[in-house]
Structure formats: C-alpha cells, structure tokens
Short mmCIF file of N, CA and C in Angstrom, two decimals:
data_model
loop_
_atom_site.label_atom_id
_atom_site.label_comp_id
_atom_site.label_asym_id
_atom_site.label_seq_id
_atom_site.Cartn_x
_atom_site.Cartn_y
_atom_site.Cartn_z
N MET X 22 -96.68 -15.62 37.42
CA MET X 22 -95.95 -14.40 37.23
C MET X 22 -95.28 -14.35 35.63
N THR X 23 -95.50 -12.96 35.27
CA THR X 23 -94.66 -12.90 33.72
C THR X 23 -94.41 -11.63 33.98
N LEU X 24 -93.62 -11.48 33.07
CA LEU X 24 -93.01 -10.12 32.93
C LEU X 24 -93.68 -8.82 32.75
N ALA X 25 -95.21 -9.09 32.30
CA ALA X 25 -96.15 -8.15 32.05
C ALA X 25 -97.09 -7.84 33.64
N ASP X 26 -97.14 -8.59 34.39
CA ASP X 26 -97.35 -8.58 35.64
C ASP X 26 -96.39 -8.02 37.00
N ILE X 27 -95.50 -8.34 36.31
CA ILE X 27 -93.98 -7.26 37.07
C ILE X 27 -93.80 -5.91 36.72
N ARG X 28 -94.32 -5.59 35.18
CA ARG X 28 -94.50 -4.18 34.69
C ARG X 28 -95.36 -2.93 35.69
N LYS X 29 -96.69 -4.14 35.72
CA LYS X 29 -97.71 -3.89 36.11
C LYS X 29 -97.88 -3.62 37.74
N ALA X 30 -97.33 -3.99 38.12
CA ALA X 30 -97.13 -4.43 39.81
C ALA X 30 -96.31 -2.97 39.97
N TYR X 31 -95.06 -2.49 39.11
CA TYR X 31 -93.85 -1.76 39.52
C TYR X 31 -94.67 -0.35 38.76
N ALA X 32 -95.57 -0.18 38.35
CA ALA X 32 -96.32 0.78 37.58
C ALA X 32 -97.17 1.44 38.77
N GLU X 33 -97.98 0.38 38.91
CA GLU X 33 -98.99 0.85 40.50
C GLU X 33 -98.34 1.18 41.50
N ARG X 34 -96.94 0.56 41.93
CA ARG X 34 -96.25 0.93 43.07
C ARG X 34 -95.76 2.37 42.88
N SER X 35 -94.94 2.32 42.06
CA SER X 35 -94.41 3.75 41.47
C SER X 35 -95.00 4.74 41.70
N LYS X 36 -96.36 4.72 41.12
CA LYS X 36 -97.46 5.72 41.15
C LYS X 36 -97.81 5.91 42.47
N SER X 37 -98.12 5.53 43.17
CA SER X 37 -98.43 5.02 44.68
C SER X 37 -97.10 5.84 45.11
N THR X 38 -95.99 5.58 45.05
CA THR X 38 -95.17 6.07 45.76
C THR X 38 -94.90 7.37 45.06
N SER X 39 -95.15 7.79 44.09
CA SER X 39 -94.99 9.33 43.88
C SER X 39 -95.77 10.67 44.37
N ASP X 40 -97.21 9.19 44.41
CA ASP X 40 -98.66 10.59 45.57
C ASP X 40 -98.15 10.58 46.69
N VAL X 41 -97.57 9.45 47.53
CA VAL X 41 -97.53 9.66 48.61
C VAL X 41 -96.54 10.48 49.22
N SER X 42 -95.11 10.45 48.45
CA SER X 42 -94.09 11.35 48.26
C SER X 42 -94.34 13.17 47.84
N ARG X 43 -95.41 13.30 47.10
CA ARG X 43 -95.49 14.40 46.62
C ARG X 43 -96.71 14.92 47.77
N GLN X 44 -97.50 14.33 48.62
CA GLN X 44 -97.99 15.02 49.81
C GLN X 44 -97.14 14.96 50.84
N LEU X 45 -96.37 14.43 50.93
CA LEU X 45 -95.28 14.57 52.14
C LEU X 45 -94.55 16.08 51.72
N GLY X 46 -94.07 16.22 50.58
CA GLY X 46 -93.35 17.31 50.38
C GLY X 46 -94.24 18.64 50.21
N PHE X 47 -95.73 18.48 50.35
CA PHE X 47 -96.34 19.95 50.76
C PHE X 47 -96.66 19.74 51.86
N ALA X 48 -96.95 18.51 52.77
CA ALA X 48 -97.05 18.62 53.98
C ALA X 48 -95.79 18.91 54.91
N GLY X 49 -94.34 18.92 54.23
CA GLY X 49 -93.13 19.03 54.70
C GLY X 49 -93.23 20.73 55.18
N LEU X 50 -93.28 21.23 53.64
CA LEU X 50 -93.38 22.49 53.33
C LEU X 50 -94.40 23.12 54.56
N GLY X 51 -95.49 22.82 54.72
CA GLY X 51 -96.66 23.13 56.10
C GLY X 51 -95.90 23.48 57.29
N LEU X 52 -95.12 22.02 57.32
CA LEU X 52 -94.30 22.40 58.67
C LEU X 52 -93.55 23.17 58.65
N VAL X 53 -92.44 23.70 57.89
CA VAL X 53 -91.89 25.04 58.14
C VAL X 53 -92.47 25.90 57.96
N TRP X 54 -93.67 26.14 57.42
CA TRP X 54 -94.21 27.43 57.33
C TRP X 54 -94.89 27.58 59.01
N ILE X 55 -95.71 26.72 59.72
CA ILE X 55 -95.83 26.50 60.92
C ILE X 55 -94.59 27.07 61.66
N MET X 56 -93.04 26.28 61.47
CA MET X 56 -92.38 26.00 62.48
C MET X 56 -91.51 27.98 62.16
N ARG X 57 -92.19 28.67 61.48
CA ARG X 57 -91.15 30.04 60.97
C ARG X 57 -91.84 31.07 62.21
N THR X 58 -90.81 31.78 62.58
CA THR X 58 -90.94 33.14 63.88
C THR X 58 -91.40 34.32 62.94
N GLY X 59 -92.21 35.20 63.87
CA GLY X 59 -92.41 36.50 63.58
C GLY X 59 -93.06 36.38 61.72
N ASP X 60 -93.54 37.49 61.34
CA ASP X 60 -93.77 37.57 59.94
C ASP X 60 -92.94 38.16 58.69
N GLY X 61 -91.87 37.99 58.81
CA GLY X 61 -90.88 38.21 57.77
C GLY X 61 -90.87 37.39 56.31
N GLY X 62 -89.76 37.51 56.18
CA GLY X 62 -89.78 36.49 54.87
C GLY X 62 -88.67 35.48 55.37
N LEU X 63 -87.76 35.39 54.72
CA LEU X 63 -87.15 34.01 54.57
C LEU X 63 -86.21 34.12 55.97
N ASP X 64 -86.31 35.08 56.73
CA ASP X 64 -85.53 35.66 57.51
C ASP X 64 -86.18 34.87 59.26
N ALA X 65 -87.58 34.58 58.44
CA ALA X 65 -88.53 34.29 59.69
C ALA X 65 -88.32 32.85 59.56
N ILE X 66 -88.20 32.01 58.80
CA ILE X 66 -88.12 30.63 58.96
C ILE X 66 -86.45 30.03 59.55
N PRO X 67 -86.38 29.13 60.48
CA PRO X 67 -85.48 29.14 61.28
C PRO X 67 -84.27 28.42 60.30
N GLY X 68 -83.04 28.71 60.72
CA GLY X 68 -81.87 28.56 59.37
C GLY X 68 -81.97 27.05 59.23
N VAL X 69 -81.90 26.29 60.48
CA VAL X 69 -81.99 24.75 60.02
C VAL X 69 -82.91 24.23 59.48
N LEU X 70 -83.91 25.05 59.05
CA LEU X 70 -85.31 25.03 58.52
C LEU X 70 -84.96 24.79 56.92
N LEU X 71 -83.78 25.70 56.48
CA LEU X 71 -83.85 26.25 55.13
C LEU X 71 -83.67 25.00 53.96
N LEU X 72 -82.75 24.35 54.58
CA LEU X 72 -82.18 22.94 53.67
C LEU X 72 -83.12 22.08 53.56
N PRO X 73 -83.83 21.57 54.44
CA PRO X 73 -85.35 21.16 54.58
C PRO X 73 -86.04 21.38 53.48
N ALA X 74 -86.34 22.72 53.68
CA ALA X 74 -87.40 23.21 53.05
C ALA X 74 -87.02 23.17 51.34
N ALA X 75 -85.70 23.74 51.17
CA ALA X 75 -84.93 23.25 49.78
C ALA X 75 -85.09 22.23 49.18
N LEU X 76 -84.99 21.56 50.04
CA LEU X 76 -85.08 19.66 49.58
C LEU X 76 -86.47 19.34 49.43
N LEU X 77 -87.31 19.94 49.78
CA LEU X 77 -88.66 19.50 50.05
C LEU X 77 -89.08 20.11 48.60
N ILE X 78 -88.63 21.48 48.22
CA ILE X 78 -89.15 22.32 46.89
C ILE X 78 -88.50 21.50 45.94
N LEU X 79 -86.82 20.86 45.61
CA LEU X 79 -86.24 20.09 44.88
C LEU X 79 -87.24 19.09 44.49
N GLY X 80 -87.43 18.19 45.72
CA GLY X 80 -88.12 17.02 45.65
C GLY X 80 -89.76 17.26 44.43
N LEU X 81 -90.19 18.31 45.01
CA LEU X 81 -91.74 18.17 44.12
C LEU X 81 -91.10 19.34 42.89
N GLY X 82 -90.25 19.86 42.62
CA GLY X 82 -89.48 19.90 41.27
C GLY X 82 -89.24 18.68 40.72
N LEU X 83 -88.44 18.10 41.01
CA LEU X 83 -88.14 16.65 40.51
C LEU X 83 -89.48 16.11 39.87
N ASP X 84 -90.49 15.54 41.01
CA ASP X 84 -91.78 15.43 40.71
C ASP X 84 -92.38 15.67 39.34
N LEU X 85 -92.42 17.16 39.56
CA LEU X 85 -92.77 17.92 38.47
C LEU X 85 -92.07 17.41 36.78
N ALA X 86 -90.38 17.42 36.98
CA ALA X 86 -89.81 16.84 35.88
C ALA X 86 -90.14 16.00 35.50
N GLN X 87 -90.23 14.73 36.53
CA GLN X 87 -90.34 13.49 36.02
C GLN X 87 -91.79 12.95 35.08
N ALA X 88 -92.43 13.83 35.56
CA ALA X 88 -94.22 14.21 34.55
C ALA X 88 -93.90 14.49 33.28
N VAL X 89 -93.45 16.04 33.17
CA VAL X 89 -93.09 16.74 31.53
C VAL X 89 -91.57 15.78 31.00
N LEU X 90 -91.06 15.41 31.61
CA LEU X 90 -89.29 14.49 30.23
C LEU X 90 -90.82 13.66 30.37
N SER X 91 -91.22 12.72 30.84
CA SER X 91 -92.08 11.54 30.31
C SER X 91 -92.97 11.82 29.10
N THR X 92 -93.84 12.82 29.35
CA THR X 92 -94.56 13.39 28.59
C THR X 92 -93.76 13.67 27.36
N ALA X 93 -92.63 14.44 27.87
CA ALA X 93 -92.63 15.03 26.01
C ALA X 93 -91.74 14.07 25.29
N ILE X 94 -90.66 12.94 26.29
CA ILE X 94 -90.30 11.68 25.23
C ILE X 94 -91.40 10.92 24.87
N TRP X 95 -92.20 10.32 25.09
CA TRP X 95 -93.20 9.37 24.64
C TRP X 95 -93.84 10.24 23.74
N GLY X 96 -94.32 11.58 24.05
CA GLY X 96 -95.43 12.41 22.66
C GLY X 96 -94.50 12.12 21.78
N ALA X 97 -92.90 12.77 21.55
CA ALA X 97 -92.38 13.27 20.78
C ALA X 97 -92.23 11.71 19.51
N TYR X 98 -92.14 10.31 20.95
CA TYR X 98 -91.74 9.26 19.88
C TYR X 98 -92.95 8.80 19.52
N GLN X 99 -94.23 8.97 19.99
CA GLN X 99 -95.27 8.64 19.30
C GLN X 99 -95.74 9.80 18.08
N GLY X 100 -95.40 10.85 18.38
CA GLY X 100 -95.20 11.35 16.83
C GLY X 100 -94.09 10.92 15.43
N TYR X 101 -92.92 10.41 16.14
CA TYR X 101 -92.06 10.20 15.46
C TYR X 101 -92.50 8.40 14.58
N ILE X 102 -93.43 7.75 15.37
CA ILE X 102 -93.74 6.53 14.96
C ILE X 102 -94.93 6.77 13.62
N THR X 103 -95.90 7.87 14.64
CA THR X 103 -97.23 7.94 13.54
C THR X 103 -96.23 8.67 12.17
N ARG X 104 -95.47 9.61 12.24
CA ARG X 104 -94.98 9.67 11.06
C ARG X 104 -94.45 8.99 9.98
N LYS X 105 -94.30 8.12 10.68
CA LYS X 105 -93.36 6.90 9.79
C LYS X 105 -94.30 5.85 9.01
N GLY X 106 -95.54 5.77 9.58
CA GLY X 106 -96.86 5.38 9.24
C GLY X 106 -96.52 3.90 9.87
N VAL X 107 -95.99 3.18 11.18
CA VAL X 107 -96.26 2.34 11.59
C VAL X 107 -97.46 2.06 11.74
N PRO X 108 -98.18 0.80 11.72
CA PRO X 108 -99.11 0.53 11.91
C PRO X 108 -99.77 0.47 13.25
N GLU X 109 -100.79 0.78 13.30
CA GLU X 109 -101.51 1.17 14.97
C GLU X 109 -100.99 -0.82 15.50
N GLU X 110 -101.31 -1.63 14.90
CA GLU X 110 -101.52 -2.75 15.68
C GLU X 110 -100.13 -3.46 15.40
N LEU X 111 -99.31 -2.77 15.10
CA LEU X 111 -97.59 -3.38 14.62
C LEU X 111 -96.82 -3.42 16.44
N ASP X 112 -96.21 -4.27 16.72
CA ASP X 112 -95.73 -4.66 17.99
C ASP X 112 -94.43 -4.26 18.09
N PHE X 113 -93.54 -3.36 18.68
CA PHE X 113 -92.05 -2.97 18.41
C PHE X 113 -91.92 -2.50 19.75
N ARG X 114 -90.54 -2.04 20.15
CA ARG X 114 -89.34 -2.08 21.34
C ARG X 114 -89.29 -0.47 21.06
N ALA X 115 -89.73 0.36 21.97
CA ALA X 115 -89.07 1.60 22.06
C ALA X 115 -87.56 1.34 22.79
N PRO X 116 -86.74 2.41 22.75
CA PRO X 116 -85.52 2.60 23.00
C PRO X 116 -85.53 2.15 24.74
N ARG X 117 -84.47 1.54 25.13
CA ARG X 117 -84.86 1.69 26.66
C ARG X 117 -84.28 3.31 27.59
N TRP X 118 -83.31 3.76 26.84
CA TRP X 118 -83.10 4.80 27.55
C TRP X 118 -84.77 6.05 28.00
N PHE X 119 -85.47 5.79 27.05
CA PHE X 119 -86.61 6.71 27.42
C PHE X 119 -87.25 6.80 28.78
N ASN X 120 -87.13 5.75 29.67
CA ASN X 120 -87.29 5.80 31.42
C ASN X 120 -86.30 6.44 31.89
N TRP X 121 -84.94 6.39 31.41
CA TRP X 121 -84.09 6.77 32.67
C TRP X 121 -84.53 8.19 33.06
N PRO X 122 -84.76 9.09 32.24
CA PRO X 122 -84.94 10.39 32.66
C PRO X 122 -85.83 10.61 33.99
N ALA X 123 -87.07 9.89 33.57
CA ALA X 123 -87.87 10.05 34.68
C ALA X 123 -87.41 8.86 35.86
N VAL X 124 -86.60 7.89 35.57
CA VAL X 124 -86.55 7.30 36.86
C VAL X 124 -85.14 8.11 37.62
N ILE X 125 -84.49 8.46 36.93
CA ILE X 125 -83.58 9.55 37.82
C ILE X 125 -84.29 10.49 38.40
N CYS X 126 -85.12 11.04 37.76
CA CYS X 126 -86.39 12.60 38.86
C CYS X 126 -86.99 11.03 39.84
N PHE X 127 -87.32 10.67 39.88
CA PHE X 127 -88.19 9.59 40.74
C PHE X 127 -87.25 9.17 41.65
N TRP X 128 -86.18 8.53 41.56
CA TRP X 128 -85.31 8.47 42.79
C TRP X 128 -84.85 9.38 43.13
N GLY X 129 -84.39 10.72 42.14
CA GLY X 129 -84.39 11.93 43.50
C GLY X 129 -85.14 12.62 44.01
N LYS X 130 -86.34 12.60 43.36
CA LYS X 130 -87.14 13.04 44.69
C LYS X 130 -87.66 12.61 45.76
N LEU X 131 -87.66 11.01 45.59
CA LEU X 131 -87.63 10.34 46.96
C LEU X 131 -86.21 10.46 47.68
N VAL X 132 -85.13 10.66 47.36
CA VAL X 132 -83.91 10.85 48.17
C VAL X 132 -84.23 12.27 48.68
N ALA X 133 -84.59 13.27 48.04
CA ALA X 133 -84.64 14.56 48.88
C ALA X 133 -85.82 15.06 49.37
N ILE X 134 -86.53 14.37 49.23
CA ILE X 134 -87.64 14.38 50.21
C ILE X 134 -87.46 13.29 51.59
N SER X 135 -87.01 12.46 51.55
CA SER X 135 -86.64 11.81 52.56
C SER X 135 -85.61 12.47 53.63
N TRP X 136 -84.63 12.75 52.69
CA TRP X 136 -83.18 13.64 53.10
C TRP X 136 -84.07 14.94 54.33
N ALA X 137 -84.70 15.62 53.61
CA ALA X 137 -85.11 16.67 54.06
C ALA X 137 -86.05 16.24 55.71
N TYR X 138 -87.15 15.31 55.48
CA TYR X 138 -87.85 14.82 56.75
C TYR X 138 -87.04 14.03 58.02
N VAL X 139 -85.44 13.62 57.34
CA VAL X 139 -84.52 13.05 58.37
C VAL X 139 -84.03 14.43 59.66
N LEU X 140 -83.52 15.79 58.24
CA LEU X 140 -83.42 17.36 58.69
C LEU X 140 -84.51 17.28 59.75
N MET X 141 -85.92 17.51 59.27
CA MET X 141 -86.48 18.18 60.03
C MET X 141 -86.78 17.15 61.13
N THR X 142 -87.15 16.17 61.55
CA THR X 142 -86.72 15.17 62.48
C THR X 142 -86.20 15.45 63.83
N ARG X 143 -84.86 15.67 62.82
CA ARG X 143 -83.98 15.58 63.98
C ARG X 143 -84.34 17.35 64.82
N PHE X 144 -84.47 18.15 63.87
CA PHE X 144 -85.00 19.80 64.08
C PHE X 144 -86.00 19.21 65.55
N LEU X 145 -86.98 18.80 65.00
CA LEU X 145 -88.12 18.53 66.26
C LEU X 145 -88.15 17.86 67.23
N TRP X 146 -86.84 16.57 67.19
CA TRP X 146 -86.67 16.03 68.26
C TRP X 146 -85.62 16.76 69.27
N LYS X 147 -84.70 17.62 68.57
CA LYS X 147 -83.98 18.49 69.84
C LYS X 147 -84.81 19.34 69.92
N ALA X 148 -86.04 19.91 69.67
CA ALA X 148 -87.09 21.29 70.20
C ALA X 148 -87.91 20.52 71.30
N VAL X 149 -87.82 19.16 71.41
CA VAL X 149 -88.47 18.72 72.39
C VAL X 149 -88.30 18.57 73.70
#
C-alpha cells in the first residue's frame, strides 16, 4: 500500500460519509416535520425536537460550507499558481492548512448530525 492508496481510500470514504450524513440530515428534518403537531409554525414542533432540528440544519450548513470553502481555497490557489506561470507538469506541494477548513466542517457536520440523532432517538424511545 502506498500513501497515494491511503489518500484515495480516505477520499472515497469521506465522500461516502458526507453523502450519508447529508441524507440523514434531510431524513431527520423529515422526521421532525412528521412529529409536529397542529398546523402552526415553530410552536407546532415539540420543544424537545427544536435542538435536534437546529443541529440537523447546522450539519447541513457545515456540509455546504465544506464544499464552498474547499472550492474557494483550491480555486484561488489554482488561479494564483496559474498567474505565477507555473508549468502544468511541475510537481509541487500546496500548504497543508488548505484542507483544515474543510476537515473542520466535515467533522463538525458529523458531530452535529450524530448528536441530533441521539436526541431524536431518546425522544422516540420515550414516546413509544
């Protein structure tokens, strides 16, 4: 196994994890929607589900932020390198910090969505 193999495996699994967490975020919001009472606004959502709903929205927001920040950072760097006249075939290293904003968003969304599901599971367990 090479370092390139490890990077490829990480990229594949983090993409899959992001896809699943996004689906769970939307499904969780659907569950909150189903559990609402009446036809009012926020007061129709059981109070105990407001925090999980907020966490799900936070997780989905972090998912978007991960994509936007990665695109902005790598796009700006590509523009910078191009303006410097670096040849296409030159092998060079990008600064390590470029990935940190996306990594923070990645783990943040997983924590937020997981926490929301723990809270929703507790709510459903008590309701049954």
